[in-house]
mmCIF file of C-alpha atoms and ligand atoms in Angstrom:
data_model
loop_
_atom_site.group_PDB
_atom_site.id
_atom_site.type_symbol
_atom_site.label_atom_id
_atom_site.label_comp_id
_atom_site.label_asym_id
_atom_site.label_seq_id
_atom_site.Cartn_x
_atom_site.Cartn_y
_atom_site.Cartn_z
ATOM 1 C CA MET A 236 0.014 -0.043 0.019
ATOM 2 C CA HIS A 237 1.315 3.482 -0.873
ATOM 3 C CA GLY A 238 0.306 6.878 0.314
ATOM 4 C CA THR A 239 -0.900 8.089 -3.059
ATOM 5 C CA LYS A 240 -2.189 6.773 -6.362
ATOM 6 C CA ILE A 241 0.813 8.054 -8.229
ATOM 7 C CA LEU A 242 3.271 6.320 -5.821
ATOM 8 C CA THR A 243 1.282 3.124 -6.386
ATOM 9 C CA GLU A 244 1.703 3.716 -10.156
ATOM 10 C CA ALA A 245 5.381 4.432 -9.714
ATOM 11 C CA ASP A 246 5.728 1.118 -7.870
ATOM 12 C CA ARG A 247 4.034 -0.700 -10.706
ATOM 13 C CA LEU A 248 6.377 0.838 -13.261
ATOM 14 C CA MET A 249 9.481 0.169 -11.195
ATOM 15 C CA THR A 250 8.502 -3.482 -10.872
ATOM 16 C CA VAL A 251 8.024 -3.691 -14.673
ATOM 17 C CA CYS A 252 11.330 -1.830 -15.155
ATOM 18 C CA ASN A 253 13.129 -4.037 -12.635
ATOM 19 C CA SER A 254 12.201 -7.122 -14.771
ATOM 20 C CA CYS A 255 13.075 -5.479 -18.036
ATOM 21 C CA ARG A 256 16.188 -3.417 -17.206
ATOM 22 C CA TYR A 257 16.592 -2.223 -20.763
ATOM 23 C CA CYS A 258 17.150 1.398 -19.683
ATOM 24 C CA GLU A 259 19.849 0.685 -16.992
ATOM 25 C CA GLY A 260 22.479 2.717 -18.789
ATOM 26 C CA LEU A 261 20.415 5.854 -19.345
ATOM 27 C CA CYS A 262 20.651 7.534 -15.936
ATOM 28 C CA ALA A 263 20.919 7.063 -12.140
ATOM 29 C CA VAL A 264 17.276 6.050 -11.646
ATOM 30 C CA PHE A 265 17.536 2.581 -13.023
ATOM 31 C CA PRO A 266 20.740 1.442 -11.329
ATOM 32 C CA ALA A 267 19.267 2.824 -8.012
ATOM 33 C CA MET A 268 16.091 0.904 -8.833
ATOM 34 C CA GLU A 269 17.980 -2.271 -9.360
ATOM 35 C CA MET A 270 19.464 -2.050 -5.926
ATOM 36 C CA ARG A 271 15.929 -2.678 -4.570
ATOM 37 C CA ARG A 272 13.428 -5.586 -4.781
ATOM 38 C CA ALA A 273 10.477 -3.661 -3.149
ATOM 39 C CA PHE A 274 9.797 0.020 -3.134
ATOM 40 C CA SER A 275 8.632 1.998 -0.125
ATOM 41 C CA ASP A 276 7.073 5.495 -0.459
ATOM 42 C CA GLY A 277 10.448 7.022 0.434
ATOM 43 C CA ASP A 278 12.266 4.828 -2.190
ATOM 44 C CA LEU A 279 9.902 6.040 -4.870
ATOM 45 C CA ASN A 280 10.319 9.592 -3.714
ATOM 46 C CA TYR A 281 14.064 9.208 -3.922
ATOM 47 C CA LEU A 282 13.872 7.755 -7.478
ATOM 48 C CA ALA A 283 11.413 10.592 -8.519
ATOM 49 C CA ASN A 284 13.868 13.197 -7.393
ATOM 50 C CA LEU A 285 16.764 11.395 -8.983
ATOM 51 C CA CYS A 286 15.036 11.532 -12.444
ATOM 52 C CA HIS A 287 16.162 14.462 -14.449
ATOM 53 C CA SER A 288 13.218 14.160 -16.791
ATOM 54 C CA CYS A 289 15.355 13.662 -19.896
ATOM 55 C CA GLY A 290 12.636 11.510 -21.479
ATOM 56 C CA ALA A 291 14.884 8.957 -22.875
ATOM 57 C CA CYS A 292 13.334 5.965 -21.176
ATOM 58 C CA TYR A 293 9.950 6.902 -22.668
ATOM 59 C CA SER A 294 11.320 7.107 -26.105
ATOM 60 C CA ASP A 295 13.225 3.893 -25.823
ATOM 61 C CA CYS A 296 10.600 1.871 -24.047
ATOM 62 C CA GLN A 297 8.856 -0.992 -25.916
ATOM 63 C CA PHE A 298 6.132 -0.945 -23.191
ATOM 64 C CA SER A 299 5.147 2.656 -23.543
ATOM 65 C CA PRO A 300 1.561 3.517 -24.867
ATOM 66 C CA PRO A 301 -0.181 2.200 -26.804
ATOM 67 C CA HIS A 302 1.257 -1.004 -25.269
ATOM 68 C CA GLU A 303 -1.046 -2.432 -22.586
ATOM 69 C CA PHE A 304 1.698 -2.057 -19.861
ATOM 70 C CA ASP A 305 1.304 1.710 -20.328
ATOM 71 C CA VAL A 306 4.837 2.471 -19.137
ATOM 72 C CA ASN A 307 5.495 6.251 -18.834
ATOM 73 C CA VAL A 308 8.371 6.639 -16.345
ATOM 74 C CA PRO A 309 9.187 10.359 -16.970
ATOM 75 C CA LYS A 310 5.619 11.557 -16.360
ATOM 76 C CA THR A 311 4.877 9.344 -13.494
ATOM 77 C CA LEU A 312 8.096 10.315 -11.675
ATOM 78 C CA ALA A 313 7.552 13.967 -12.482
ATOM 79 C CA ILE A 314 4.026 13.832 -10.833
ATOM 80 C CA ALA A 315 5.468 12.035 -7.819
ATOM 81 C CA ARG A 316 8.374 14.474 -7.637
ATOM 82 C CA GLY A 317 5.995 17.486 -7.607
ATOM 83 C CA ASP A 318 3.870 15.853 -4.869
ATOM 84 C CA SER A 319 6.962 15.345 -2.775
ATOM 85 C CA TYR A 320 7.791 19.120 -2.862
ATOM 86 C CA ALA A 321 4.549 19.846 -1.050
ATOM 87 C CA ALA A 322 5.006 16.886 1.220
ATOM 88 C CA TYR A 323 8.404 18.153 2.443
ATOM 89 C CA ALA A 324 7.468 21.830 2.655
ATOM 90 C CA TRP A 325 8.253 23.624 5.943
ATOM 91 C CA PRO A 326 6.164 24.856 7.774
ATOM 92 C CA ARG A 327 3.502 22.367 6.735
ATOM 93 C CA ALA A 328 0.899 25.092 6.774
ATOM 94 C CA LEU A 329 2.482 26.549 3.686
ATOM 95 C CA SER A 330 2.575 23.285 1.654
ATOM 96 C CA GLY A 331 -0.703 24.501 -0.006
ATOM 97 C CA LEU A 332 1.423 27.068 -1.901
ATOM 98 C CA PHE A 333 2.353 24.239 -4.168
ATOM 99 C CA ALA A 334 -1.152 23.498 -5.074
ATOM 100 C CA ARG A 335 -1.712 26.338 -7.570
ATOM 101 C CA ASN A 336 1.943 27.454 -7.494
ATOM 102 C CA GLY A 337 1.924 29.598 -10.606
ATOM 103 C CA VAL A 338 -0.890 31.759 -9.194
ATOM 104 C CA ALA A 339 0.625 31.813 -5.695
ATOM 105 C CA ILE A 340 4.011 32.866 -6.880
ATOM 106 C CA SER A 341 2.577 35.604 -9.073
ATOM 107 C CA VAL A 342 0.416 37.057 -6.225
ATOM 108 C CA ILE A 343 3.301 37.005 -3.862
ATOM 109 C CA ALA A 344 5.638 38.651 -6.493
ATOM 110 C CA ALA A 345 3.018 41.381 -7.250
ATOM 111 C CA PHE A 346 2.439 41.969 -3.514
ATOM 112 C CA CYS A 347 6.191 42.325 -2.884
ATOM 113 C CA VAL A 348 6.744 44.737 -5.860
ATOM 114 C CA ALA A 349 3.731 46.824 -4.785
ATOM 115 C CA ALA A 350 4.973 46.856 -1.191
ATOM 116 C CA PHE A 351 8.425 48.204 -2.127
ATOM 117 C CA ILE A 352 6.911 50.886 -4.511
ATOM 118 C CA VAL A 353 4.469 51.970 -1.845
ATOM 119 C CA GLY A 354 7.209 51.825 0.775
ATOM 120 C CA PHE A 355 9.496 54.013 -1.305
ATOM 121 C CA ALA A 356 6.793 56.422 -2.012
ATOM 122 C CA ALA A 357 5.754 56.590 1.618
ATOM 123 C CA PHE A 358 9.247 56.763 3.248
ATOM 124 C CA THR A 359 11.142 58.778 0.584
ATOM 125 C CA ASP A 360 10.847 62.472 -0.176
ATOM 126 C CA ARG A 361 9.452 62.904 -3.708
ATOM 127 C CA GLN A 362 12.463 65.073 -4.620
ATOM 128 C CA VAL A 363 14.734 62.323 -3.482
ATOM 129 C CA LEU A 364 12.720 59.531 -5.070
ATOM 130 C CA TYR A 365 12.813 61.190 -8.531
ATOM 131 C CA GLY A 366 16.097 62.876 -8.228
ATOM 132 C CA ILE A 367 19.346 61.894 -9.861
ATOM 133 C CA HIS A 368 21.804 60.171 -7.476
ATOM 134 C CA THR A 369 25.284 59.126 -8.511
ATOM 135 C CA GLY A 370 28.385 57.762 -6.829
ATOM 136 C CA PRO A 371 28.791 55.488 -3.779
ATOM 137 C CA GLY A 372 25.704 55.252 -1.533
ATOM 138 C CA ALA A 373 23.377 56.483 -4.300
ATOM 139 C CA PHE A 374 20.976 53.596 -3.670
ATOM 140 C CA TYR A 375 20.791 54.232 0.065
ATOM 141 C CA ALA A 376 19.236 57.531 -0.563
ATOM 142 C CA MET A 377 16.059 55.476 -1.219
ATOM 143 C CA MET A 378 16.480 52.897 1.523
ATOM 144 C CA PRO A 379 19.119 52.888 4.222
ATOM 145 C CA HIS A 380 21.652 50.151 3.828
ATOM 146 C CA ASN A 381 21.007 48.677 7.225
ATOM 147 C CA ALA A 382 17.245 48.473 6.515
ATOM 148 C CA MET A 383 18.026 46.744 3.214
ATOM 149 C CA ALA A 384 20.560 44.308 4.715
ATOM 150 C CA LEU A 385 18.172 43.488 7.647
ATOM 151 C CA LEU A 386 15.184 42.848 5.342
ATOM 152 C CA PHE A 387 17.011 40.753 2.772
ATOM 153 C CA GLY A 388 19.137 38.971 5.320
ATOM 154 C CA ALA A 389 16.095 37.955 7.197
ATOM 155 C CA ALA A 390 14.345 36.754 4.068
ATOM 156 C CA PHE A 391 17.438 34.794 2.965
ATOM 157 C CA LEU A 392 17.848 33.162 6.357
ATOM 158 C CA TYR A 393 14.373 32.140 6.457
ATOM 159 C CA ALA A 394 14.544 30.609 2.979
ATOM 160 C CA ILE A 395 17.668 28.714 4.077
ATOM 161 C CA LEU A 396 15.907 27.469 7.218
ATOM 162 C CA ALA A 397 12.750 26.319 5.307
ATOM 163 C CA LEU A 398 15.008 24.643 2.736
ATOM 164 C CA LEU A 399 16.976 22.824 5.355
ATOM 165 C CA MET A 400 13.850 21.656 7.147
ATOM 166 C CA GLY A 401 12.643 20.369 3.773
ATOM 167 C CA VAL A 402 15.809 18.413 3.228
ATOM 168 C CA ARG A 403 15.530 17.001 6.607
ATOM 169 C CA ALA A 404 12.039 15.752 5.877
ATOM 170 C CA PHE A 405 13.271 14.249 2.478
ATOM 171 C CA TRP A 406 16.319 12.542 4.137
ATOM 172 C CA ARG A 407 14.142 10.983 6.724
ATOM 173 C CA ASP A 408 11.506 9.939 4.115
ATOM 174 C CA ILE A 409 14.117 8.061 2.028
ATOM 175 C CA GLY A 410 15.292 6.214 5.059
ATOM 176 C CA GLU A 411 18.826 7.648 5.389
ATOM 177 C CA PRO A 412 20.559 7.762 8.744
ATOM 178 C CA VAL A 413 21.789 11.114 10.030
ATOM 179 C CA GLY A 414 25.545 11.442 9.464
ATOM 180 C CA MET A 415 25.830 11.642 5.714
ATOM 181 C CA THR A 416 27.633 14.883 5.983
ATOM 182 C CA THR A 417 30.717 13.048 7.065
ATOM 183 C CA ASP A 418 30.761 11.322 3.628
ATOM 184 C CA VAL A 419 32.657 14.013 1.745
ATOM 185 C CA GLY A 420 33.265 11.654 -1.192
ATOM 186 C CA SER A 421 29.649 11.230 -2.008
ATOM 187 C CA ILE A 422 28.936 14.863 -1.635
ATOM 188 C CA TRP A 423 31.794 15.728 -4.003
ATOM 189 C CA GLN A 424 30.566 13.177 -6.511
ATOM 190 C CA ALA A 425 27.002 14.733 -6.320
ATOM 191 C CA ILE A 426 28.465 18.213 -6.814
ATOM 192 C CA ARG A 427 30.106 16.990 -9.953
ATOM 193 C CA ASP A 428 27.062 15.096 -11.189
ATOM 194 C CA ALA A 429 24.844 18.127 -10.557
ATOM 195 C CA GLY A 430 27.428 20.599 -11.897
ATOM 196 C CA GLU A 431 27.498 18.891 -15.276
ATOM 197 C CA LEU A 432 23.891 17.724 -15.227
ATOM 198 C CA ARG A 433 25.177 14.303 -15.858
ATOM 199 C CA TYR A 434 21.770 12.615 -16.026
ATOM 200 C CA LEU A 435 20.107 15.179 -18.333
ATOM 201 C CA ASP A 436 21.669 13.636 -21.460
ATOM 202 C CA GLY A 437 19.495 10.557 -22.197
ATOM 203 C CA GLY A 438 22.405 8.244 -21.629
ATOM 204 C CA GLY A 439 24.739 10.239 -23.922
ATOM 205 C CA VAL A 440 22.626 11.200 -26.826
ATOM 206 C CA GLY A 441 20.763 14.296 -25.467
ATOM 207 C CA CYS A 442 17.471 15.072 -23.939
ATOM 208 C CA PHE A 443 14.075 14.286 -25.663
ATOM 209 C CA ASN A 444 11.730 17.155 -25.937
ATOM 210 C CA GLU A 445 9.288 17.733 -28.779
ATOM 211 C CA ASP A 446 10.113 14.705 -30.879
ATOM 212 C CA ASP A 447 12.291 11.584 -31.208
ATOM 213 C CA LYS A 448 15.436 13.683 -32.012
ATOM 214 C CA PRO A 449 17.513 14.109 -28.895
ATOM 215 C CA THR A 450 19.396 17.390 -28.301
ATOM 216 C CA ASP A 451 21.400 19.096 -25.652
ATOM 217 C CA ARG A 452 19.258 22.244 -25.764
ATOM 218 C CA ARG A 453 17.582 21.800 -22.382
ATOM 219 C CA LYS A 454 20.835 21.050 -20.794
ATOM 220 C CA ILE A 455 22.667 24.045 -22.216
ATOM 221 C CA TYR A 456 19.763 26.413 -21.235
ATOM 222 C CA HIS A 457 19.676 24.880 -17.823
ATOM 223 C CA HIS A 458 23.435 25.463 -17.468
ATOM 224 C CA LEU A 459 23.045 29.074 -18.497
ATOM 225 C CA THR A 460 20.271 29.533 -15.868
ATOM 226 C CA PHE A 461 22.029 27.675 -13.069
ATOM 227 C CA TYR A 462 25.500 29.192 -13.580
ATOM 228 C CA GLY A 463 23.863 32.619 -14.218
ATOM 229 C CA PHE A 464 22.110 32.293 -10.846
ATOM 230 C CA LEU A 465 25.363 31.334 -9.087
ATOM 231 C CA LEU A 466 27.201 34.288 -10.674
ATOM 232 C CA CYS A 467 24.483 36.687 -9.545
ATOM 233 C CA PHE A 468 24.710 35.177 -6.004
ATOM 234 C CA ALA A 469 28.501 35.597 -6.140
ATOM 235 C CA ALA A 470 28.066 39.218 -7.212
ATOM 236 C CA THR A 471 25.892 39.857 -4.152
ATOM 237 C CA CYS A 472 28.439 38.156 -1.812
ATOM 238 C CA VAL A 473 31.315 40.214 -3.301
ATOM 239 C CA ALA A 474 29.276 43.380 -2.915
ATOM 240 C CA THR A 475 28.578 42.494 0.721
ATOM 241 C CA LEU A 476 32.286 41.922 1.379
ATOM 242 C CA TYR A 477 33.049 45.256 -0.307
ATOM 243 C CA HIS A 478 30.532 47.045 1.943
ATOM 244 C CA TYR A 479 31.565 45.516 5.261
ATOM 245 C CA LEU A 480 35.308 44.857 4.755
ATOM 246 C CA LEU A 481 36.325 47.555 2.398
ATOM 247 C CA ALA A 482 33.784 50.181 3.299
ATOM 248 C CA ARG A 483 33.010 50.530 -0.443
ATOM 249 C CA GLU A 484 29.344 51.397 -1.146
ATOM 250 C CA ALA A 485 27.174 50.414 -4.116
ATOM 251 C CA PRO A 486 26.503 51.197 -6.848
ATOM 252 C CA TYR A 487 29.934 50.169 -8.344
ATOM 253 C CA ALA A 488 31.560 51.063 -11.664
ATOM 254 C CA TRP A 489 30.714 48.785 -14.575
ATOM 255 C CA TRP A 490 34.237 47.219 -14.484
ATOM 256 C CA ASP A 491 34.157 46.447 -10.802
ATOM 257 C CA LEU A 492 33.911 42.759 -9.819
ATOM 258 C CA PRO A 493 30.282 42.752 -8.472
ATOM 259 C CA VAL A 494 28.983 44.391 -11.645
ATOM 260 C CA VAL A 495 31.068 42.085 -13.915
ATOM 261 C CA LEU A 496 29.887 38.996 -12.090
ATOM 262 C CA GLY A 497 26.273 40.328 -12.029
ATOM 263 C CA THR A 498 26.378 41.138 -15.719
ATOM 264 C CA LEU A 499 27.690 37.821 -16.797
ATOM 265 C CA GLY A 500 25.294 36.056 -14.534
ATOM 266 C CA GLY A 501 22.453 38.324 -15.651
ATOM 267 C CA ILE A 502 23.145 37.364 -19.313
ATOM 268 C CA GLY A 503 22.722 33.666 -18.336
ATOM 269 C CA LEU A 504 19.599 34.517 -16.535
ATOM 270 C CA LEU A 505 18.086 36.115 -19.550
ATOM 271 C CA ILE A 506 19.016 33.632 -22.220
ATOM 272 C CA GLY A 507 18.648 30.460 -20.076
ATOM 273 C CA PRO A 508 15.122 30.904 -18.907
ATOM 274 C CA LEU A 509 13.979 32.087 -22.276
ATOM 275 C CA GLY A 510 15.409 28.952 -23.772
ATOM 276 C CA LEU A 511 13.913 26.739 -20.996
ATOM 277 C CA LEU A 512 10.571 28.445 -21.509
ATOM 278 C CA ALA A 513 10.686 27.702 -25.227
ATOM 279 C CA ALA A 514 11.654 24.113 -24.668
ATOM 280 C CA LYS A 515 8.862 23.747 -22.189
ATOM 281 C CA TRP A 516 6.342 25.244 -24.684
ATOM 282 C CA GLN A 517 7.431 22.763 -27.330
ATOM 283 C CA ARG A 518 7.830 19.729 -25.054
ATOM 284 C CA ASP A 519 5.771 16.661 -25.872
ATOM 285 C CA PRO A 520 2.985 16.762 -23.145
ATOM 286 C CA VAL A 521 3.175 13.029 -22.755
ATOM 287 C CA LEU A 522 6.575 13.490 -20.971
ATOM 288 C CA ALA A 523 5.566 16.248 -18.540
ATOM 289 C CA ASP A 524 3.425 16.841 -15.457
ATOM 290 C CA GLN A 525 1.170 19.358 -17.214
ATOM 291 C CA ALA A 526 -0.714 20.212 -14.009
ATOM 292 C CA ARG A 527 2.433 21.798 -12.743
ATOM 293 C CA THR A 528 3.351 23.800 -15.753
ATOM 294 C CA GLY A 529 2.424 26.954 -13.729
ATOM 295 C CA MET A 530 5.002 26.122 -11.086
ATOM 296 C CA ASP A 531 7.783 25.754 -13.722
ATOM 297 C CA VAL A 532 6.816 28.809 -15.579
ATOM 298 C CA ALA A 533 6.531 31.058 -12.450
ATOM 299 C CA PHE A 534 10.006 30.098 -11.277
ATOM 300 C CA ILE A 535 11.583 30.636 -14.804
ATOM 301 C CA LEU A 536 9.914 33.945 -15.011
ATOM 302 C CA MET A 537 11.018 35.033 -11.585
ATOM 303 C CA LEU A 538 14.613 34.364 -12.602
ATOM 304 C CA PHE A 539 14.197 36.116 -15.868
ATOM 305 C CA LEU A 540 12.523 39.176 -14.157
ATOM 306 C CA THR A 541 15.218 39.364 -11.526
ATOM 307 C CA SER A 542 17.867 39.693 -14.400
ATOM 308 C CA LEU A 543 15.792 41.948 -16.461
ATOM 309 C CA THR A 544 14.933 44.405 -13.719
ATOM 310 C CA GLY A 545 18.563 44.309 -12.681
ATOM 311 C CA PHE A 546 19.825 45.151 -16.109
ATOM 312 C CA VAL A 547 17.390 48.075 -16.528
ATOM 313 C CA LEU A 548 18.424 49.377 -13.176
ATOM 314 C CA LEU A 549 22.113 49.165 -14.227
ATOM 315 C CA LEU A 550 21.479 51.023 -17.422
ATOM 316 C CA LEU A 551 19.372 53.818 -15.951
ATOM 317 C CA ARG A 552 20.856 54.102 -12.426
ATOM 318 C CA GLU A 553 22.150 57.580 -13.215
ATOM 319 C CA THR A 554 18.684 58.940 -14.293
ATOM 320 C CA ALA A 555 15.661 60.022 -12.361
ATOM 321 C CA ALA A 556 14.100 56.539 -12.959
ATOM 322 C CA MET A 557 16.505 54.997 -10.516
ATOM 323 C CA GLY A 558 14.266 55.199 -7.437
ATOM 324 C CA PRO A 559 11.251 53.426 -8.885
ATOM 325 C CA LEU A 560 13.429 50.944 -10.773
ATOM 326 C CA LEU A 561 15.249 50.058 -7.575
ATOM 327 C CA ALA A 562 11.909 49.491 -5.859
ATOM 328 C CA LEU A 563 10.905 47.169 -8.773
ATOM 329 C CA HIS A 564 14.081 45.213 -8.682
ATOM 330 C CA LEU A 565 14.166 44.843 -4.950
ATOM 331 C CA GLY A 566 10.480 43.731 -4.984
ATOM 332 C CA VAL A 567 11.215 40.992 -7.430
ATOM 333 C CA VAL A 568 14.426 39.878 -5.681
ATOM 334 C CA PHE A 569 12.619 39.814 -2.283
ATOM 335 C CA ALA A 570 9.738 37.690 -3.766
ATOM 336 C CA LEU A 571 12.317 35.384 -5.295
ATOM 337 C CA PHE A 572 13.937 34.850 -1.929
ATOM 338 C CA ILE A 573 10.852 34.221 0.165
ATOM 339 C CA THR A 574 9.282 31.909 -2.435
ATOM 340 C CA MET A 575 12.398 29.731 -2.988
ATOM 341 C CA PRO A 576 11.272 27.099 -0.517
ATOM 342 C CA TYR A 577 7.718 26.980 -2.077
ATOM 343 C CA GLY A 578 8.455 26.707 -5.851
ATOM 344 C CA LYS A 579 10.362 24.989 -8.407
ATOM 345 C CA PHE A 580 13.687 26.120 -6.770
ATOM 346 C CA VAL A 581 13.427 23.138 -4.442
ATOM 347 C CA HIS A 582 13.855 20.731 -7.386
ATOM 348 C CA GLY A 583 17.614 21.553 -7.447
ATOM 349 C CA ILE A 584 17.994 21.001 -3.655
ATOM 350 C CA TYR A 585 16.120 17.601 -3.471
ATOM 351 C CA ARG A 586 17.722 16.358 -6.752
ATOM 352 C CA PHE A 587 21.178 17.151 -5.216
ATOM 353 C CA VAL A 588 20.373 15.351 -2.108
ATOM 354 C CA ALA A 589 19.114 12.326 -4.218
ATOM 355 C CA LEU A 590 22.436 12.448 -6.024
ATOM 356 C CA VAL A 591 24.363 12.326 -2.666
ATOM 357 C CA ARG A 592 22.351 9.312 -1.688
ATOM 358 C CA TYR A 593 23.009 7.694 -5.044
ATOM 359 C CA ALA A 594 26.730 8.213 -4.732
ATOM 360 C CA ARG A 595 26.686 6.753 -1.201
ATOM 361 C CA GLU A 596 24.626 3.720 -2.317
ATOM 362 C CA ARG A 597 27.000 3.020 -5.105
ATOM 363 C CA LYS A 598 29.924 3.280 -2.929
ATOM 364 C CA MET A 599 28.328 0.948 -0.270
ATOM 365 C CA MET A 600 27.480 -1.572 -3.010
ATOM 366 C CA GLY A 601 31.101 -1.444 -4.328
ATOM 367 C CA HIS A 602 30.150 0.098 -7.693
ATOM 368 C CA VAL A 603 32.888 2.802 -7.432
HETATM 369 S S1 SF4 C 282 11.230 2.194 -19.266
HETATM 370 FE FE1 SF4 C 282 10.495 0.457 -20.504
HETATM 371 S S2 SF4 C 282 12.308 -0.271 -21.611
HETATM 372 FE FE2 SF4 C 282 12.976 1.039 -19.928
HETATM 373 S S3 SF4 C 282 13.427 -0.369 -18.321
HETATM 374 FE FE3 SF4 C 282 11.278 0.304 -17.998
HETATM 375 S S4 SF4 C 282 10.030 -1.177 -19.046
HETATM 376 FE FE4 SF4 C 282 12.067 -1.479 -19.783
HETATM 377 S S1 SF4 C 283 13.272 10.472 -17.856
HETATM 378 FE FE1 SF4 C 283 15.503 10.283 -18.098
HETATM 379 S S2 SF4 C 283 16.334 10.657 -16.101
HETATM 380 FE FE2 SF4 C 283 14.230 10.191 -15.828
HETATM 381 S S3 SF4 C 283 14.150 7.977 -15.454
HETATM 382 FE FE3 SF4 C 283 13.851 8.301 -17.674
HETATM 383 S S4 SF4 C 283 15.957 8.145 -18.542
HETATM 384 FE FE4 SF4 C 283 16.150 8.453 -16.296
#
């Protein structure tokens, strides 16, 4: 007996696949499946989060529809994966945000942007808000640095706490003992696998999307998005160090490290999300959990808007539009932070944890 119908279906498929084993070279899911004879809910959630949704096992399967076995591993694991995000959400009271996630994220983002615009209008003198400010500290004419650091620091710490609590729930569900943090080798292997998206390549030929011709498009756009995000995060960290260690205040010159990192990351966050959106639009619906398209699109758009509003602010920061543009950008970034534990962002976290477990399992079974 399983907790949900989709886990029961996943169990049926894994039992079929465990007899067939044709796809064992395609990704990590099938070797992990072969280490088991029976599947608990936790095992199935682990396999679901290990799947990178490349679609290869559907394209290659001799038992996919219209065969009576009706085997569709990518879609079944995608639905189970989406369900698991809500199940691990912390606090539990907010798991409902995953139900109509696209709407929820849009409403929260709109509220955050409105709050920053209203806040700027209420607490900043009109002359200052629409004035031209240049040089170090220009942004803080709109909002004191300490208030900005406090607000965003609190949002970021809350997101980290909620994500860690989610990981704790996932780790318990998949039946792992506490103490994996001592296994540095498995974590390093998972970092490498995640960093190169090793299992989003259909076993080496590429990802299946709108037809039977595999390509690396989704992998490339995902890389642009992921590394773009990391570069933007690095830009924020460097700017924080500049502020507190070197007493150098933003905004910085275009050639300065935080701006260079942010610009490179921002380019990735413009091109990557657009490519992912296009791929999603074209994707064969048979491979995807269509009920959660809103969740995927909302997260992709949040990343895109973070970059877009950042670029517009960078270009127009020495004009009278700087104040309203800063409010817009901060509103989007704040919304991105507080919604990270309640949207598609979590897929990267749980997939990474699943990769750590996979690396551990392989080591324990003597496969590496
Ligand atoms: S997806 Fe199909 S071909 Fe692949 S292992 Fe399962 S049953 Fe076999
Ligand atoms: S969709 Fe790709 S990653 Fe997922 S189980 Fe199938 S082959 Fe593996």
